[in-house]
mmCIF file of C-alpha atoms in Angstrom:
data_model
loop_
_atom_site.group_PDB
_atom_site.id
_atom_site.type_symbol
_atom_site.label_atom_id
_atom_site.label_comp_id
_atom_site.label_asym_id
_atom_site.label_seq_id
_atom_site.Cartn_x
_atom_site.Cartn_y
_atom_site.Cartn_z
ATOM 1 C CA LEU A 566 -40.263 -47.490 -82.740
ATOM 2 C CA GLY A 567 -42.559 -48.665 -84.991
ATOM 3 C CA GLU A 568 -45.501 -51.099 -83.502
ATOM 4 C CA THR A 569 -43.480 -52.431 -80.698
ATOM 5 C CA ALA A 570 -45.094 -53.127 -77.464
ATOM 6 C CA GLU A 571 -42.807 -50.405 -76.008
ATOM 7 C CA ALA A 572 -43.844 -47.628 -78.685
ATOM 8 C CA GLN A 573 -47.821 -49.113 -78.323
ATOM 9 C CA SER A 574 -46.419 -48.608 -74.063
ATOM 10 C CA LEU A 575 -46.087 -45.472 -74.247
ATOM 11 C CA HIS A 576 -48.984 -44.781 -76.471
ATOM 12 C CA ALA A 577 -51.701 -45.414 -73.944
ATOM 13 C CA ASP A 578 -49.168 -43.575 -71.513
ATOM 14 C CA VAL A 579 -50.428 -40.605 -73.423
ATOM 15 C CA ASN A 580 -53.754 -41.217 -73.656
ATOM 16 C CA GLU A 581 -54.456 -41.712 -70.458
ATOM 17 C CA MET A 582 -52.296 -38.356 -69.151
ATOM 18 C CA GLN A 583 -54.823 -36.510 -72.105
ATOM 19 C CA HIS A 584 -57.413 -37.977 -70.325
ATOM 20 C CA MET A 585 -56.803 -36.851 -66.852
ATOM 21 C CA LEU A 586 -55.055 -33.468 -68.146
ATOM 22 C CA GLU A 587 -59.294 -32.463 -69.775
ATOM 23 C CA ASP A 588 -60.902 -34.025 -66.868
ATOM 24 C CA TYR A 589 -58.866 -31.801 -64.250
ATOM 25 C CA LEU A 590 -59.045 -29.012 -66.687
ATOM 26 C CA ALA A 591 -63.405 -29.829 -67.223
ATOM 27 C CA PHE A 592 -63.232 -29.480 -63.446
ATOM 28 C CA THR A 593 -61.561 -26.239 -62.628
ATOM 29 C CA LYS A 594 -63.541 -24.934 -65.322
ATOM 30 C CA GLY A 595 -66.457 -25.818 -63.893
ATOM 31 C CA ASP A 596 -69.923 -24.779 -66.462
ATOM 32 C CA GLY A 597 -67.130 -22.632 -68.678
ATOM 33 C CA GLY A 598 -69.696 -19.527 -68.087
ATOM 34 C CA GLU A 599 -72.089 -21.042 -70.163
ATOM 35 C CA GLU A 600 -76.060 -19.834 -70.328
ATOM 36 C CA ALA A 601 -78.950 -21.672 -69.174
ATOM 37 C CA ARG A 602 -80.416 -22.600 -72.088
ATOM 38 C CA PRO A 603 -84.297 -24.367 -73.273
ATOM 39 C CA THR A 604 -83.495 -28.012 -73.555
ATOM 40 C CA ASP A 605 -85.074 -30.593 -75.267
ATOM 41 C CA VAL A 606 -84.378 -33.491 -72.633
ATOM 42 C CA ARG A 607 -85.194 -36.278 -74.233
ATOM 43 C CA GLU A 608 -83.033 -34.837 -77.007
ATOM 44 C CA LEU A 609 -79.555 -34.972 -74.798
ATOM 45 C CA LEU A 610 -80.426 -37.931 -73.163
ATOM 46 C CA GLU A 611 -81.014 -39.670 -76.831
ATOM 47 C CA GLU A 612 -77.148 -38.031 -77.700
ATOM 48 C CA VAL A 613 -75.982 -39.604 -74.553
ATOM 49 C CA GLN A 614 -77.420 -42.569 -75.803
ATOM 50 C CA ALA A 615 -76.122 -43.176 -78.803
ATOM 51 C CA GLU A 616 -73.031 -41.495 -77.449
ATOM 52 C CA ALA A 617 -73.153 -45.154 -74.797
ATOM 53 C CA GLU A 618 -73.694 -47.218 -77.253
ATOM 54 C CA ILE A 619 -70.366 -47.174 -78.810
ATOM 55 C CA TYR A 620 -68.508 -48.935 -76.350
ATOM 56 C CA GLY A 621 -70.602 -52.133 -77.699
ATOM 57 C CA THR A 622 -72.963 -51.927 -74.539
ATOM 58 C CA ALA A 623 -77.005 -51.288 -74.101
ATOM 59 C CA VAL A 624 -78.427 -48.895 -72.967
ATOM 60 C CA GLU A 625 -82.071 -48.370 -72.201
ATOM 61 C CA LEU A 626 -83.849 -44.566 -71.616
ATOM 62 C CA LYS A 627 -87.082 -44.673 -70.193
ATOM 63 C CA MET A 628 -89.134 -40.939 -69.286
ATOM 64 C CA ARG A 629 -92.383 -40.646 -68.526
ATOM 65 C CA LYS A 630 -95.159 -39.773 -71.384
ATOM 66 C CA ARG A 631 -95.478 -36.550 -68.871
ATOM 67 C CA SER A 632 -91.810 -36.012 -69.348
ATOM 68 C CA MET A 633 -91.688 -36.955 -73.375
ATOM 69 C CA ASN A 634 -91.924 -33.082 -74.322
ATOM 70 C CA LEU A 635 -89.790 -31.950 -71.438
ATOM 71 C CA ILE A 636 -88.416 -28.621 -72.291
ATOM 72 C CA VAL A 637 -86.356 -27.072 -69.048
ATOM 73 C CA PRO A 638 -83.570 -24.410 -68.770
ATOM 74 C CA LEU A 639 -79.686 -25.911 -69.070
ATOM 75 C CA LYS A 640 -76.429 -25.028 -69.175
ATOM 76 C CA ARG A 641 -76.333 -27.419 -72.575
ATOM 77 C CA ASN A 642 -72.913 -28.845 -72.684
ATOM 78 C CA ALA A 643 -72.406 -28.896 -68.613
ATOM 79 C CA PHE A 644 -75.106 -31.033 -67.675
ATOM 80 C CA LYS A 645 -74.334 -32.937 -70.665
ATOM 81 C CA ARG A 646 -71.232 -34.007 -69.780
ATOM 82 C CA ALA A 647 -72.755 -34.255 -66.138
ATOM 83 C CA ILE A 648 -74.465 -37.643 -67.424
ATOM 84 C CA THR A 649 -72.445 -38.756 -69.897
ATOM 85 C CA ASN A 650 -70.008 -38.685 -66.523
ATOM 86 C CA LEU A 651 -72.305 -41.071 -64.571
ATOM 87 C CA VAL A 652 -73.376 -43.113 -67.286
ATOM 88 C CA THR A 653 -69.740 -43.256 -68.249
ATOM 89 C CA ASN A 654 -69.119 -44.458 -64.749
ATOM 90 C CA ALA A 655 -71.883 -46.935 -65.436
ATOM 91 C CA LEU A 656 -70.632 -48.460 -68.045
ATOM 92 C CA ARG A 657 -67.313 -49.130 -66.529
ATOM 93 C CA TYR A 658 -68.962 -51.226 -63.588
ATOM 94 C CA GLY A 659 -72.483 -52.803 -65.278
ATOM 95 C CA GLU A 660 -73.138 -54.369 -68.367
ATOM 96 C CA ARG A 661 -76.947 -53.491 -68.095
ATOM 97 C CA ILE A 662 -77.140 -49.479 -67.847
ATOM 98 C CA ILE A 663 -81.103 -47.857 -67.781
ATOM 99 C CA ILE A 664 -81.696 -44.148 -67.645
ATOM 100 C CA ARG A 665 -84.447 -42.530 -66.711
ATOM 101 C CA ALA A 666 -85.853 -39.440 -66.266
ATOM 102 C CA ALA A 667 -89.070 -37.839 -64.861
ATOM 103 C CA THR A 668 -90.028 -34.937 -63.333
ATOM 104 C CA GLU A 669 -91.560 -35.416 -59.883
ATOM 105 C CA GLY A 670 -93.079 -32.252 -58.662
ATOM 106 C CA PRO A 671 -91.024 -28.269 -59.640
ATOM 107 C CA TRP A 672 -87.318 -30.940 -59.778
ATOM 108 C CA LEU A 673 -86.307 -32.622 -63.011
ATOM 109 C CA ARG A 674 -85.043 -35.773 -62.212
ATOM 110 C CA ILE A 675 -82.648 -38.335 -63.832
ATOM 111 C CA GLU A 676 -81.567 -41.585 -62.880
ATOM 112 C CA VAL A 677 -78.264 -43.935 -64.605
ATOM 113 C CA ASP A 678 -78.729 -47.382 -63.174
ATOM 114 C CA ASP A 679 -75.815 -49.897 -63.935
ATOM 115 C CA ASP A 680 -76.180 -53.884 -62.936
ATOM 116 C CA GLY A 681 -71.562 -53.187 -60.552
ATOM 117 C CA PRO A 682 -70.298 -53.832 -58.118
ATOM 118 C CA GLY A 683 -71.854 -51.334 -56.464
ATOM 119 C CA ILE A 684 -70.310 -48.126 -53.900
ATOM 120 C CA PRO A 685 -70.367 -49.337 -50.395
ATOM 121 C CA VAL A 686 -72.890 -46.829 -48.076
ATOM 122 C CA ASN A 687 -69.252 -45.433 -45.885
ATOM 123 C CA GLU A 688 -68.711 -44.429 -49.401
ATOM 124 C CA ARG A 689 -70.536 -42.018 -51.687
ATOM 125 C CA ASP A 690 -69.316 -38.941 -50.062
ATOM 126 C CA ASN A 691 -65.459 -39.212 -50.336
ATOM 127 C CA VAL A 692 -66.606 -39.843 -54.031
ATOM 128 C CA PHE A 693 -67.284 -35.732 -55.021
ATOM 129 C CA LYS A 694 -63.978 -35.773 -53.857
ATOM 130 C CA PRO A 695 -62.183 -34.596 -56.675
ATOM 131 C CA PHE A 696 -58.973 -37.325 -57.061
ATOM 132 C CA TYR A 697 -60.482 -39.931 -55.309
ATOM 133 C CA ARG A 698 -60.470 -43.164 -55.343
ATOM 134 C CA ILE A 699 -62.288 -46.754 -53.834
ATOM 135 C CA ASP A 700 -60.150 -49.444 -53.205
ATOM 136 C CA HIS A 701 -62.099 -52.225 -54.603
ATOM 137 C CA ALA A 702 -64.121 -53.506 -57.688
ATOM 138 C CA ARG A 703 -64.743 -50.129 -59.100
ATOM 139 C CA ASN A 704 -61.250 -49.228 -58.834
ATOM 140 C CA GLN A 705 -59.460 -51.033 -61.516
ATOM 141 C CA ASP A 706 -59.918 -48.660 -64.125
ATOM 142 C CA LYS A 707 -56.585 -46.850 -64.359
ATOM 143 C CA SER A 708 -58.080 -43.849 -66.589
ATOM 144 C CA ASN A 709 -60.561 -43.191 -64.167
ATOM 145 C CA THR A 710 -59.236 -39.532 -63.335
ATOM 146 C CA GLY A 711 -61.190 -39.497 -59.841
ATOM 147 C CA LEU A 712 -62.715 -36.192 -61.008
ATOM 148 C CA GLY A 713 -66.291 -37.283 -62.719
ATOM 149 C CA LEU A 714 -68.339 -38.088 -60.307
ATOM 150 C CA ALA A 715 -67.329 -34.005 -58.606
ATOM 151 C CA ILE A 716 -67.820 -32.487 -62.414
ATOM 152 C CA ALA A 717 -70.819 -33.342 -62.863
ATOM 153 C CA ARG A 718 -72.100 -33.213 -58.455
ATOM 154 C CA ASP A 719 -70.397 -29.303 -59.761
ATOM 155 C CA ILE A 720 -72.831 -29.430 -63.232
ATOM 156 C CA ALA A 721 -75.355 -30.603 -60.725
ATOM 157 C CA LYS A 722 -75.047 -27.902 -58.341
ATOM 158 C CA SER A 723 -74.386 -25.162 -60.901
ATOM 159 C CA HIS A 724 -78.047 -26.053 -62.470
ATOM 160 C CA GLY A 725 -79.539 -25.291 -58.588
ATOM 161 C CA GLY A 726 -79.669 -29.091 -57.694
ATOM 162 C CA ASP A 727 -77.028 -32.324 -56.474
ATOM 163 C CA ILE A 728 -76.174 -35.896 -57.272
ATOM 164 C CA THR A 729 -76.727 -38.590 -55.002
ATOM 165 C CA LEU A 730 -76.343 -41.738 -54.867
ATOM 166 C CA GLY A 731 -77.723 -45.239 -53.953
ATOM 167 C CA GLU A 732 -79.099 -49.371 -54.986
ATOM 168 C CA SER A 733 -80.064 -49.332 -58.420
ATOM 169 C CA SER A 734 -83.773 -52.172 -59.220
ATOM 170 C CA ILE A 735 -81.125 -54.091 -61.171
ATOM 171 C CA GLY A 736 -78.039 -54.838 -58.243
ATOM 172 C CA GLY A 737 -75.634 -51.777 -58.712
ATOM 173 C CA LEU A 738 -75.369 -48.025 -57.793
ATOM 174 C CA ARG A 739 -78.027 -45.803 -59.067
ATOM 175 C CA ALA A 740 -76.474 -42.463 -59.583
ATOM 176 C CA ILE A 741 -79.696 -39.671 -58.805
ATOM 177 C CA ILE A 742 -79.060 -35.984 -60.175
ATOM 178 C CA SER A 743 -81.613 -33.110 -59.839
ATOM 179 C CA VAL A 744 -82.409 -30.367 -61.020
ATOM 180 C CA PRO A 745 -85.241 -27.269 -60.655
ATOM 181 C CA LEU A 746 -87.804 -27.169 -64.170
#
């Protein structure tokens, strides 16, 4: 077809379908039977930060001093995917992203804040349902399959934790993933 508008449109459709299939396969596989291994949390979050910044948005990483050299038993690839999904959502809707990590008692708590439009309180439980998409400003991106938060929550639960949503200190959404140490 050459470099025609039709060819570009088809290429975009194929990329969107590939993204949707990858998300669906990740959702159905769960954590894929990965074993938990001692994981350097700072190193993992720095990888997520570097990968996110490829898209041109600076991502700030803040770790409490006592959490700087934190090693936690995690299913590393799955947990990285969960954090990446939260950061990707933040990048879609916000211009400023902050990742915070700290320990609170027997828990590792990672917060991803954005300055986007947020999610209404009455929709916060719904967005964890597979394929659910909100019908407002957070839903303008056609490549959003509605699986990112469902996958992230599934991964958090496989670690004995969960994800909650709240108000960000910078004006948008705060996604909090908590897992036991």
